[in-house]
mmCIF file of C-alpha atoms in Angstrom:
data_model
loop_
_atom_site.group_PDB
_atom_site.id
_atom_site.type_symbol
_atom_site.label_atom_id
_atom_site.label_comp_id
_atom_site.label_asym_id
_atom_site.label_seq_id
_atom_site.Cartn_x
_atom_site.Cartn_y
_atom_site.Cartn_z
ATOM 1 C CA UNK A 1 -139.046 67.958 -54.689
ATOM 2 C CA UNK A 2 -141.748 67.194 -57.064
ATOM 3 C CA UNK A 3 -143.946 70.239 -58.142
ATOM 4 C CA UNK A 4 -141.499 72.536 -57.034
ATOM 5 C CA UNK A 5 -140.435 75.270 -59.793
ATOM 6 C CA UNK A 6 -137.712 76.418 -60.471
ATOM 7 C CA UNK A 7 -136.340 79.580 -59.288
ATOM 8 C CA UNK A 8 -135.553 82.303 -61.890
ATOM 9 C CA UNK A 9 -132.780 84.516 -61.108
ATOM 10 C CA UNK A 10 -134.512 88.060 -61.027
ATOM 11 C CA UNK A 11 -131.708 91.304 -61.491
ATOM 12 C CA UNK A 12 -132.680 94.619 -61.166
ATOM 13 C CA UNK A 13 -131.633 97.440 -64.228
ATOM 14 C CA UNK A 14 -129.599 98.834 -60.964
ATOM 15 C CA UNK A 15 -128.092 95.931 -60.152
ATOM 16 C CA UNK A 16 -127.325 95.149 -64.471
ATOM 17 C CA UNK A 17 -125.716 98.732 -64.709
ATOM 18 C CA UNK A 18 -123.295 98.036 -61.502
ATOM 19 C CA UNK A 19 -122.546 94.879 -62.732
ATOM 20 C CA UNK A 20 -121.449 96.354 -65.891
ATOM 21 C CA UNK A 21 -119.839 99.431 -64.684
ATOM 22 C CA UNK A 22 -117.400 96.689 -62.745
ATOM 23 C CA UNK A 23 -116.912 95.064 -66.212
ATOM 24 C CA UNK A 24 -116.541 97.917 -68.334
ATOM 25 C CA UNK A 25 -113.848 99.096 -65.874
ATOM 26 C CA UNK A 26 -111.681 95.333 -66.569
ATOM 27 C CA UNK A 27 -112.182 95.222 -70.121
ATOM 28 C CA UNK A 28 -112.758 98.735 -71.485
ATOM 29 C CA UNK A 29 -116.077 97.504 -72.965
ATOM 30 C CA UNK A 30 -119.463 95.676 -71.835
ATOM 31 C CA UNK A 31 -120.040 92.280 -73.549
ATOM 32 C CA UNK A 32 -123.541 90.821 -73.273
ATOM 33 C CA UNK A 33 -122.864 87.721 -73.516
ATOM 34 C CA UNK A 34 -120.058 87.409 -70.667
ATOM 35 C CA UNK A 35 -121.737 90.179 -68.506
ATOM 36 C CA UNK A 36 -125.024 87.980 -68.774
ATOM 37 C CA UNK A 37 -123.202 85.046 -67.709
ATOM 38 C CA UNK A 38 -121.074 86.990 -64.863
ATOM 39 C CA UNK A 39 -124.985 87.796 -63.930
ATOM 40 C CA UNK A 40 -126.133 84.072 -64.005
ATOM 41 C CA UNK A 41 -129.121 85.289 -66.304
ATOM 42 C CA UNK A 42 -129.218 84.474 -69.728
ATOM 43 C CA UNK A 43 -129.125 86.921 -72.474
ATOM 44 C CA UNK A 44 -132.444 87.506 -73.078
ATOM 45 C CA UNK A 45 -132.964 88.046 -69.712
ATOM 46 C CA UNK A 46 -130.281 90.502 -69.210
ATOM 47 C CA UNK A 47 -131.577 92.587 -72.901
ATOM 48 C CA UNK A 48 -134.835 92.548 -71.312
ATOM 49 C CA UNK A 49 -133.721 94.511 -68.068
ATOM 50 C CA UNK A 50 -130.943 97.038 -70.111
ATOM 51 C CA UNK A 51 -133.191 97.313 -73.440
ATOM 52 C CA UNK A 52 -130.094 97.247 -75.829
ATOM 53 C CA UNK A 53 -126.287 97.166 -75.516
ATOM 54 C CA UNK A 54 -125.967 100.768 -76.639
ATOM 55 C CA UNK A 55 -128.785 102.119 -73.401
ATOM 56 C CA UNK A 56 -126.330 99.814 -71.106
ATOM 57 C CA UNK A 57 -123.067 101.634 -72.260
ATOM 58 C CA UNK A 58 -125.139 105.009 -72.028
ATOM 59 C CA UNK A 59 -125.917 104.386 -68.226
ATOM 60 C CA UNK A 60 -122.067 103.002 -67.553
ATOM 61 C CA UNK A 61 -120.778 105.449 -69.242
ATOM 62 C CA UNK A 62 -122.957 108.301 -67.331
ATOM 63 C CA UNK A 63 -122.245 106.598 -64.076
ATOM 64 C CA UNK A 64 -118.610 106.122 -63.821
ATOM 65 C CA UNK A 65 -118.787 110.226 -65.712
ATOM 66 C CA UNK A 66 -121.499 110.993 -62.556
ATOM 67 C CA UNK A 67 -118.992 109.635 -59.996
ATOM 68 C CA UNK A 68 -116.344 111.446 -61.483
ATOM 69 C CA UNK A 69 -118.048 114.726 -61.534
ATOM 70 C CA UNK A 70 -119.241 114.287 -58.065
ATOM 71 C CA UNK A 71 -115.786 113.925 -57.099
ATOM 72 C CA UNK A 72 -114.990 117.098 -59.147
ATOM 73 C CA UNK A 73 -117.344 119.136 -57.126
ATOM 74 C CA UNK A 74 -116.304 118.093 -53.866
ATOM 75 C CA UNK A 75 -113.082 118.735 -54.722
ATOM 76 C CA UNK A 76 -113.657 122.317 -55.811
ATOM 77 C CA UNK A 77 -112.452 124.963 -53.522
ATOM 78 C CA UNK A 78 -112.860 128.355 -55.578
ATOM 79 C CA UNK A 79 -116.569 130.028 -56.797
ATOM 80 C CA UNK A 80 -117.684 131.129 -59.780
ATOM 81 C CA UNK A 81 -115.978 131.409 -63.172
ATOM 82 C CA UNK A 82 -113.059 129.658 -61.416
ATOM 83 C CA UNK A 83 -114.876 126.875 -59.248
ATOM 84 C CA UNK A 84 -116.523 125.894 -62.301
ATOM 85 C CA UNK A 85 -113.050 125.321 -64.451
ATOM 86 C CA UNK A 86 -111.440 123.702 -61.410
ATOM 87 C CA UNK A 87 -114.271 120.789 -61.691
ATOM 88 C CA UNK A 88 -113.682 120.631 -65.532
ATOM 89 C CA UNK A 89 -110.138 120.012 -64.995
ATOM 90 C CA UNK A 90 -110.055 117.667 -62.693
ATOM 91 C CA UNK A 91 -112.925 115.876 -65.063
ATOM 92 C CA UNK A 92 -111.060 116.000 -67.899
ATOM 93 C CA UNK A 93 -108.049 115.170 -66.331
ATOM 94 C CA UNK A 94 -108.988 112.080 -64.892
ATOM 95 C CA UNK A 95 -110.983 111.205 -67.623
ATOM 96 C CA UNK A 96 -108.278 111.333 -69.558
ATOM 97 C CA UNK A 97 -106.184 109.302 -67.001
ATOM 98 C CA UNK A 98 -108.383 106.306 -67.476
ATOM 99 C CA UNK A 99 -107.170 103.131 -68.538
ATOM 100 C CA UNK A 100 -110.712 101.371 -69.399
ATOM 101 C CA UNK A 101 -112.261 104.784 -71.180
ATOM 102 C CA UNK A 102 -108.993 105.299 -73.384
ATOM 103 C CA UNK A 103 -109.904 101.220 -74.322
ATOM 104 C CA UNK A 104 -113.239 101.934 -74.863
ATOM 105 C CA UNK A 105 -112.523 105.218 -77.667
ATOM 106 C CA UNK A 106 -109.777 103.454 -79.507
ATOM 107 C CA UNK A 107 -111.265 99.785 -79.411
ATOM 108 C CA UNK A 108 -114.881 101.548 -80.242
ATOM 109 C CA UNK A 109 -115.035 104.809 -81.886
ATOM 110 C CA UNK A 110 -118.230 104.716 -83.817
ATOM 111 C CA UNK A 111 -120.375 103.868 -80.588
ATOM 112 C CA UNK A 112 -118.008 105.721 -78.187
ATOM 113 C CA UNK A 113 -119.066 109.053 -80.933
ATOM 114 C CA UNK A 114 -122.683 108.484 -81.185
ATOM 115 C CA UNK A 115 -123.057 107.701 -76.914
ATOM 116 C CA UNK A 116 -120.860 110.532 -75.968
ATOM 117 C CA UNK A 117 -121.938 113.468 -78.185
ATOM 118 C CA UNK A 118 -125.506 112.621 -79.658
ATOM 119 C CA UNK A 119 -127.113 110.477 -76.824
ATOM 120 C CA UNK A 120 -128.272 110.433 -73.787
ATOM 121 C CA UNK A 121 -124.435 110.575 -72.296
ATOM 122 C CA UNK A 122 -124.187 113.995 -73.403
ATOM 123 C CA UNK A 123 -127.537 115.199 -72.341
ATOM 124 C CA UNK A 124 -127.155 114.318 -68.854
ATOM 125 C CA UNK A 125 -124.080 116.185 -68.901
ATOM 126 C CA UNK A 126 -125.616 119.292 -70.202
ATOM 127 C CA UNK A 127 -128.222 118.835 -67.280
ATOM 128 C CA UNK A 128 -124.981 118.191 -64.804
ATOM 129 C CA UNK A 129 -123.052 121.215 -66.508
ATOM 130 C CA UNK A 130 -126.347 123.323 -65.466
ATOM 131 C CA UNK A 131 -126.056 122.573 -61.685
ATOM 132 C CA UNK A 132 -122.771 123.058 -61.695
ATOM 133 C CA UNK A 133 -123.055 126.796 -63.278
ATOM 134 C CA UNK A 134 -126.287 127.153 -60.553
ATOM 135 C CA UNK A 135 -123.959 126.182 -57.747
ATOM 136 C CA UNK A 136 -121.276 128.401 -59.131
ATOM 137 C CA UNK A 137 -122.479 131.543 -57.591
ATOM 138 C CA UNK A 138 -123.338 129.764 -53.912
ATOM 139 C CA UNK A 139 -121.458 131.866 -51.601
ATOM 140 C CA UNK A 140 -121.139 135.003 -53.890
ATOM 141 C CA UNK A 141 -124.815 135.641 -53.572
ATOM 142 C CA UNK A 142 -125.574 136.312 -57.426
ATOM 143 C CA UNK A 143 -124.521 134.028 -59.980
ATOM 144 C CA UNK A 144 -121.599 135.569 -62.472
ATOM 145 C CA UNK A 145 -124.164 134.595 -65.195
ATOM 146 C CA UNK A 146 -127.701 135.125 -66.045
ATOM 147 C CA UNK A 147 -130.048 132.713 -64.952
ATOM 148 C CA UNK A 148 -132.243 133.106 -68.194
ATOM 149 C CA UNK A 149 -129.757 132.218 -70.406
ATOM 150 C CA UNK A 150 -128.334 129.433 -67.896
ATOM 151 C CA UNK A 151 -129.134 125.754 -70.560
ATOM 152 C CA UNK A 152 -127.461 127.464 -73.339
ATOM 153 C CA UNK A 153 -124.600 128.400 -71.319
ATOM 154 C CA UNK A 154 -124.414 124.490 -70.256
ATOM 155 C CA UNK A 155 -124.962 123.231 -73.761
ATOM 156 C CA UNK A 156 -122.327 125.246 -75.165
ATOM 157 C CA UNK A 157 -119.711 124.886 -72.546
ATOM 158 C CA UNK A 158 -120.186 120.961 -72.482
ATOM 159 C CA UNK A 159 -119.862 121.474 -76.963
ATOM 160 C CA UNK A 160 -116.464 123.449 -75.673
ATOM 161 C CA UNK A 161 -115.065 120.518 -73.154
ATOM 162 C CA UNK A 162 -116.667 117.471 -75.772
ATOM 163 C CA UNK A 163 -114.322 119.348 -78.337
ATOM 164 C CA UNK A 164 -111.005 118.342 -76.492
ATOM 165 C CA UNK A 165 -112.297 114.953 -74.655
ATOM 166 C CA UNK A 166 -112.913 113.735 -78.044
ATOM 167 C CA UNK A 167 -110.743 115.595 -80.372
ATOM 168 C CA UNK A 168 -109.483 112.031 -82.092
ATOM 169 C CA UNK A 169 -113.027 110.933 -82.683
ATOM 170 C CA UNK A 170 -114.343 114.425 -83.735
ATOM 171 C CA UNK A 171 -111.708 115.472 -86.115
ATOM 172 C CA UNK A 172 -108.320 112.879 -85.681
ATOM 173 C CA UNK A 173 -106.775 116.211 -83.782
ATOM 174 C CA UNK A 174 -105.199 116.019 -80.855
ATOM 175 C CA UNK A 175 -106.263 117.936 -77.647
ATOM 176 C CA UNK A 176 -105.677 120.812 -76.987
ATOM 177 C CA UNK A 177 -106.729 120.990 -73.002
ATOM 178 C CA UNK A 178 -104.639 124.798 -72.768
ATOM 179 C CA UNK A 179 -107.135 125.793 -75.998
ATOM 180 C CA UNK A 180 -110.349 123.998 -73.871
ATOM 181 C CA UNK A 181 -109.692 126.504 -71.063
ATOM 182 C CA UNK A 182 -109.678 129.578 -72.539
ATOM 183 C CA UNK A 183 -112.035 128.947 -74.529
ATOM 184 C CA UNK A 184 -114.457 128.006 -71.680
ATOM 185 C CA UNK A 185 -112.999 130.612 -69.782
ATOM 186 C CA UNK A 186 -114.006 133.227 -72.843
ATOM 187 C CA UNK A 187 -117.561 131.581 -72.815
ATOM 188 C CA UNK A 188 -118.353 132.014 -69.040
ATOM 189 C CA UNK A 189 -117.035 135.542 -68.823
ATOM 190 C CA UNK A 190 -118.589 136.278 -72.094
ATOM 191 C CA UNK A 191 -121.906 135.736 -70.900
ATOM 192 C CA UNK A 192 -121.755 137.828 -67.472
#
């Protein structure tokens, strides 16, 4: 039809991160250049809508870790000190479990390192740990913790479970999930 334009393909940063949450989960890893073309948008279009590879990872990464966690919690059927180390383990535990993410820290350690424990990965899961201490104490009126001290506590006890989920990147040890526990146990009871 003369005049007529043509139509651009228009994603959403929603629709990007799904998209490569389904990827990451095949392969391990995102590549731009297939996930663009699994999009039908070309690469510039698809850096323009996730800003870099590394912010993409970042929000798979949190997302498939968010649906994990939410699972956690549902899961949970004890309160306080207890309720809050049944979610880790069942986190870690299934983390653990997963094909793709083992892929993902052996095939890339360097990014996998600097996503996990010095981006925005690990600060949404100090700001997840922190509900998860808050809801801790639903049902037993107070919370076994102070409130005032309450983002410490979750910075510290995500340092804690970081320490065994990446014990081969941190330090080429290997985990210790027995260690973990007590030593998050120790932490929460510490601070009561």
């Amino acid at each position: 039809m003369p005049g007529a334009r043509a139509s651009r393909r228009v994603v959403t940063r929603g629709h990007v991160v799904h998209r490569a949450c389904r990827f990451f989960l095949r392969h391990g890893t995102v590549d731009m250049s297939a996930l663009a073309q699994d999009l039908a948008v070309s690469r510039a279009t698809l850096y323009r809508v996730a800003g870099s590879r590394d912010a993409l990872l970042a929000d798979v990464l949190w997302e498939l870790a968010e649906h994990l966690l939410d699972r956690a919690r549902r899961r949970r059927t004890r309160a306080g000190v207890d309720g809050v180390l049944e979610i880790t383990r069942y986190f870690v535990t299934a983390l653990r479990a997963s094909a793709p993410f083992g892929s993902f820290l052996r095939a890339e350690p360097e990014t996998a390192r600097r996503l996990l424990t010095a981006g925005c990965v690990h600060r949404r899961a100090v700001l997840a740990q922190r509900s998860i201490l808050l809801e801790a104490g639903e049902g037993e009126g107070d919370l076994p913790w102070p409130r005032s001290g309450i983002d410490d506590l979750a910075y510290l006890y995500v340092r804690v479970v970081e320490s065994t989920l990446y014990a081969e990147l941190l330090s080429s040890r290997r985990p210790d999930l027995a260690l973990a526990e007590r030593t998050a146990r120790a932490l929460l009871r510490q601070t009561r």
